[in-house]
Amino acid sequence: MNRSIVIHLKSSKPAARVEAAHPTENNNYVMPKGKPNPLTVAQQWLGSRLVLREAGHHSLDGQPAGLDVIMRATNAVLVANGFEQVVHSDRWRV
């Protein structure tokens, strides 16, 4: 008789995805002085909700979004957290 030996190896779990901390979780967060780059501020505050592409076809919450939509969403989060809005354009005000 031929006998086979079967060995079951435990597969390692995939590495847990670590989300970047929200800017307000850092107690000493200060909005940049002067005119900060709007998309940099948006990236900090919207995190994984925002996908920026070099070609300029950005998306917010999985939907295509232009700069005005992105900045209104960013300003809504800023106001909700007690910070001043980024208002290079009046269209961005919430």
mmCIF file with all atom_site columns, C-alpha atoms in Angstrom:
data_model
loop_
_atom_site.group_PDB
_atom_site.id
_atom_site.type_symbol
_atom_site.label_atom_id
_atom_site.label_alt_id
_atom_site.label_comp_id
_atom_site.label_asym_id
_atom_site.label_entity_id
_atom_site.label_seq_id
_atom_site.pdbx_PDB_ins_code
_atom_site.Cartn_x
_atom_site.Cartn_y
_atom_site.Cartn_z
_atom_site.occupancy
_atom_site.B_iso_or_equiv
_atom_site.pdbx_formal_charge
_atom_site.auth_seq_id
_atom_site.auth_comp_id
_atom_site.auth_asym_id
_atom_site.auth_atom_id
_atom_site.pdbx_PDB_model_num
ATOM 1  C CA . MET A 1 1  ? 0.000   0.000  0.000   1.00 0.00 ? 1  MET A CA 1
ATOM 2  C CA . ASN A 1 2  ? 1.105   3.472  -0.814  1.00 0.00 ? 2  ASN A CA 1
ATOM 3  C CA . ARG A 1 3  ? 0.357   6.013  1.838   1.00 0.00 ? 3  ARG A CA 1
ATOM 4  C CA . SER A 1 4  ? 0.473   9.742  1.282   1.00 0.00 ? 4  SER A CA 1
ATOM 5  C CA . ILE A 1 5  ? 1.177   12.287 3.874   1.00 0.00 ? 5  ILE A CA 1
ATOM 6  C CA . VAL A 1 6  ? -0.798  15.481 3.664   1.00 0.00 ? 6  VAL A CA 1
ATOM 7  C CA . ILE A 1 7  ? 0.545   18.534 5.432   1.00 0.00 ? 7  ILE A CA 1
ATOM 8  C CA . HIS A 1 8  ? -1.741  21.509 5.968   1.00 0.00 ? 8  HIS A CA 1
ATOM 9  C CA . LEU A 1 9  ? 0.122   24.772 6.259   1.00 0.00 ? 9  LEU A CA 1
ATOM 10 C CA . LYS A 1 10 ? -1.538  27.751 7.808   1.00 0.00 ? 10 LYS A CA 1
ATOM 11 C CA . SER A 1 11 ? -1.582  30.659 5.432   1.00 0.00 ? 11 SER A CA 1
ATOM 12 C CA . SER A 1 12 ? -0.507  33.926 6.892   1.00 0.00 ? 12 SER A CA 1
ATOM 13 C CA . LYS A 1 13 ? -3.135  36.609 7.176   1.00 0.00 ? 13 LYS A CA 1
ATOM 14 C CA . PRO A 1 14 ? -2.756  39.538 4.808   1.00 0.00 ? 14 PRO A CA 1
ATOM 15 C CA . ALA A 1 15 ? -1.221  42.580 6.410   1.00 0.00 ? 15 ALA A CA 1
ATOM 16 C CA . ALA A 1 16 ? -3.850  44.852 7.906   1.00 0.00 ? 16 ALA A CA 1
ATOM 17 C CA . ARG A 1 17 ? -4.256  48.103 6.026   1.00 0.00 ? 17 ARG A CA 1
ATOM 18 C CA . VAL A 1 18 ? -3.346  50.991 8.247   1.00 0.00 ? 18 VAL A CA 1
ATOM 19 C CA . GLU A 1 19 ? -5.272  54.179 7.568   1.00 0.00 ? 19 GLU A CA 1
ATOM 20 C CA . ALA A 1 20 ? -3.417  57.432 7.997   1.00 0.00 ? 20 ALA A CA 1
ATOM 21 C CA . ALA A 1 21 ? -4.477  59.303 11.091  1.00 0.00 ? 21 ALA A CA 1
ATOM 22 C CA . HIS A 1 22 ? -6.988  62.083 10.556  1.00 0.00 ? 22 HIS A CA 1
ATOM 23 C CA . PRO A 1 23 ? -5.331  65.506 10.954  1.00 0.00 ? 23 PRO A CA 1
ATOM 24 C CA . THR A 1 24 ? -7.377  66.302 14.060  1.00 0.00 ? 24 THR A CA 1
ATOM 25 C CA . GLU A 1 25 ? -6.102  63.164 15.809  1.00 0.00 ? 25 GLU A CA 1
ATOM 26 C CA . ASN A 1 26 ? -2.808  64.997 16.051  1.00 0.00 ? 26 ASN A CA 1
ATOM 27 C CA . ASN A 1 27 ? -3.547  67.443 18.871  1.00 0.00 ? 27 ASN A CA 1
ATOM 28 C CA . ASN A 1 28 ? -1.118  70.066 17.600  1.00 0.00 ? 28 ASN A CA 1
ATOM 29 C CA . TYR A 1 29 ? -2.478  70.293 14.029  1.00 0.00 ? 29 TYR A CA 1
ATOM 30 C CA . VAL A 1 30 ? -2.281  73.818 12.607  1.00 0.00 ? 30 VAL A CA 1
ATOM 31 C CA . MET A 1 31 ? -3.651  74.888 9.235   1.00 0.00 ? 31 MET A CA 1
ATOM 32 C CA . PRO A 1 32 ? -0.836  76.055 6.943   1.00 0.00 ? 32 PRO A CA 1
ATOM 33 C CA . LYS A 1 33 ? -0.342  79.820 6.826   1.00 0.00 ? 33 LYS A CA 1
ATOM 34 C CA . GLY A 1 34 ? -0.805  81.820 3.654   1.00 0.00 ? 34 GLY A CA 1
ATOM 35 C CA . LYS A 1 35 ? -2.347  80.135 0.634   1.00 0.00 ? 35 LYS A CA 1
ATOM 36 C CA . PRO A 1 36 ? -1.858  76.390 1.010   1.00 0.00 ? 36 PRO A CA 1
ATOM 37 C CA . ASN A 1 37 ? -2.105  74.136 -2.031  1.00 0.00 ? 37 ASN A CA 1
ATOM 38 C CA . PRO A 1 38 ? -5.841  73.243 -2.074  1.00 0.00 ? 38 PRO A CA 1
ATOM 39 C CA . LEU A 1 39 ? -5.329  69.651 -3.201  1.00 0.00 ? 39 LEU A CA 1
ATOM 40 C CA . THR A 1 40 ? -2.748  69.062 -0.470  1.00 0.00 ? 40 THR A CA 1
ATOM 41 C CA . VAL A 1 41 ? -5.242  70.238 2.151   1.00 0.00 ? 41 VAL A CA 1
ATOM 42 C CA . ALA A 1 42 ? -7.949  68.088 0.529   1.00 0.00 ? 42 ALA A CA 1
ATOM 43 C CA . GLN A 1 43 ? -5.705  65.014 0.675   1.00 0.00 ? 43 GLN A CA 1
ATOM 44 C CA . GLN A 1 44 ? -4.996  65.596 4.366   1.00 0.00 ? 44 GLN A CA 1
ATOM 45 C CA . TRP A 1 45 ? -8.648  65.990 5.326   1.00 0.00 ? 45 TRP A CA 1
ATOM 46 C CA . LEU A 1 46 ? -10.440 63.625 2.953   1.00 0.00 ? 46 LEU A CA 1
ATOM 47 C CA . GLY A 1 47 ? -7.902  60.803 3.153   1.00 0.00 ? 47 GLY A CA 1
ATOM 48 C CA . SER A 1 48 ? -8.935  57.652 1.287   1.00 0.00 ? 48 SER A CA 1
ATOM 49 C CA . ARG A 1 49 ? -12.184 59.293 0.114   1.00 0.00 ? 49 ARG A CA 1
ATOM 50 C CA . LEU A 1 50 ? -10.116 61.255 -2.411  1.00 0.00 ? 50 LEU A CA 1
ATOM 51 C CA . VAL A 1 51 ? -8.165  59.731 -5.299  1.00 0.00 ? 51 VAL A CA 1
ATOM 52 C CA . LEU A 1 52 ? -5.925  62.172 -7.158  1.00 0.00 ? 52 LEU A CA 1
ATOM 53 C CA . ARG A 1 53 ? -4.625  61.197 -10.560 1.00 0.00 ? 53 ARG A CA 1
ATOM 54 C CA . GLU A 1 54 ? -1.861  62.908 -12.509 1.00 0.00 ? 54 GLU A CA 1
ATOM 55 C CA . ALA A 1 55 ? -4.111  63.195 -15.564 1.00 0.00 ? 55 ALA A CA 1
ATOM 56 C CA . GLY A 1 56 ? -6.447  65.412 -13.528 1.00 0.00 ? 56 GLY A CA 1
ATOM 57 C CA . HIS A 1 57 ? -9.376  62.980 -13.499 1.00 0.00 ? 57 HIS A CA 1
ATOM 58 C CA . HIS A 1 58 ? -9.862  62.921 -9.734  1.00 0.00 ? 58 HIS A CA 1
ATOM 59 C CA . SER A 1 59 ? -12.523 61.017 -7.833  1.00 0.00 ? 59 SER A CA 1
ATOM 60 C CA . LEU A 1 60 ? -14.255 61.573 -4.508  1.00 0.00 ? 60 LEU A CA 1
ATOM 61 C CA . ASP A 1 61 ? -16.118 58.731 -2.812  1.00 0.00 ? 61 ASP A CA 1
ATOM 62 C CA . GLY A 1 62 ? -15.720 56.658 -5.973  1.00 0.00 ? 62 GLY A CA 1
ATOM 63 C CA . GLN A 1 63 ? -17.300 59.262 -8.279  1.00 0.00 ? 63 GLN A CA 1
ATOM 64 C CA . PRO A 1 64 ? -15.533 61.564 -10.751 1.00 0.00 ? 64 PRO A CA 1
ATOM 65 C CA . ALA A 1 65 ? -15.063 64.976 -9.158  1.00 0.00 ? 65 ALA A CA 1
ATOM 66 C CA . GLY A 1 66 ? -13.722 68.329 -10.231 1.00 0.00 ? 66 GLY A CA 1
ATOM 67 C CA . LEU A 1 67 ? -11.805 70.743 -8.050  1.00 0.00 ? 67 LEU A CA 1
ATOM 68 C CA . ASP A 1 68 ? -14.935 72.653 -6.950  1.00 0.00 ? 68 ASP A CA 1
ATOM 69 C CA . VAL A 1 69 ? -16.634 69.475 -5.667  1.00 0.00 ? 69 VAL A CA 1
ATOM 70 C CA . ILE A 1 70 ? -13.458 68.308 -3.921  1.00 0.00 ? 70 ILE A CA 1
ATOM 71 C CA . MET A 1 71 ? -12.904 71.639 -2.211  1.00 0.00 ? 71 MET A CA 1
ATOM 72 C CA . ARG A 1 72 ? -16.527 71.988 -1.068  1.00 0.00 ? 72 ARG A CA 1
ATOM 73 C CA . ALA A 1 73 ? -16.231 68.536 0.528   1.00 0.00 ? 73 ALA A CA 1
ATOM 74 C CA . THR A 1 74 ? -12.907 69.533 2.111   1.00 0.00 ? 74 THR A CA 1
ATOM 75 C CA . ASN A 1 75 ? -14.345 72.786 3.449   1.00 0.00 ? 75 ASN A CA 1
ATOM 76 C CA . ALA A 1 76 ? -17.332 70.948 4.917   1.00 0.00 ? 76 ALA A CA 1
ATOM 77 C CA . VAL A 1 77 ? -14.936 68.732 6.891   1.00 0.00 ? 77 VAL A CA 1
ATOM 78 C CA . LEU A 1 78 ? -12.812 71.728 7.919   1.00 0.00 ? 78 LEU A CA 1
ATOM 79 C CA . VAL A 1 79 ? -15.853 73.657 9.209   1.00 0.00 ? 79 VAL A CA 1
ATOM 80 C CA . ALA A 1 80 ? -17.146 70.577 11.052  1.00 0.00 ? 80 ALA A CA 1
ATOM 81 C CA . ASN A 1 81 ? -13.787 70.363 12.860  1.00 0.00 ? 81 ASN A CA 1
ATOM 82 C CA . GLY A 1 82 ? -13.635 74.074 13.707  1.00 0.00 ? 82 GLY A CA 1
ATOM 83 C CA . PHE A 1 83 ? -11.074 75.172 11.113  1.00 0.00 ? 83 PHE A CA 1
ATOM 84 C CA . GLU A 1 84 ? -11.222 77.976 8.551   1.00 0.00 ? 84 GLU A CA 1
ATOM 85 C CA . GLN A 1 85 ? -12.198 77.126 5.001   1.00 0.00 ? 85 GLN A CA 1
ATOM 86 C CA . VAL A 1 86 ? -9.805  77.167 2.060   1.00 0.00 ? 86 VAL A CA 1
ATOM 87 C CA . VAL A 1 87 ? -11.446 79.765 -0.180  1.00 0.00 ? 87 VAL A CA 1
ATOM 88 C CA . HIS A 1 88 ? -9.302  80.518 -3.199  1.00 0.00 ? 88 HIS A CA 1
ATOM 89 C CA . SER A 1 89 ? -12.661 80.631 -4.994  1.00 0.00 ? 89 SER A CA 1
ATOM 90 C CA . ASP A 1 90 ? -16.095 81.673 -3.682  1.00 0.00 ? 90 ASP A CA 1
ATOM 91 C CA . ARG A 1 91 ? -17.514 78.502 -5.285  1.00 0.00 ? 91 ARG A CA 1
ATOM 92 C CA . TRP A 1 92 ? -15.704 76.476 -2.603  1.00 0.00 ? 92 TRP A CA 1
ATOM 93 C CA . ARG A 1 93 ? -17.525 78.071 0.364   1.00 0.00 ? 93 ARG A CA 1
ATOM 94 C CA . VAL A 1 94 ? -19.916 75.909 2.361   1.00 0.00 ? 94 VAL A CA 1
#
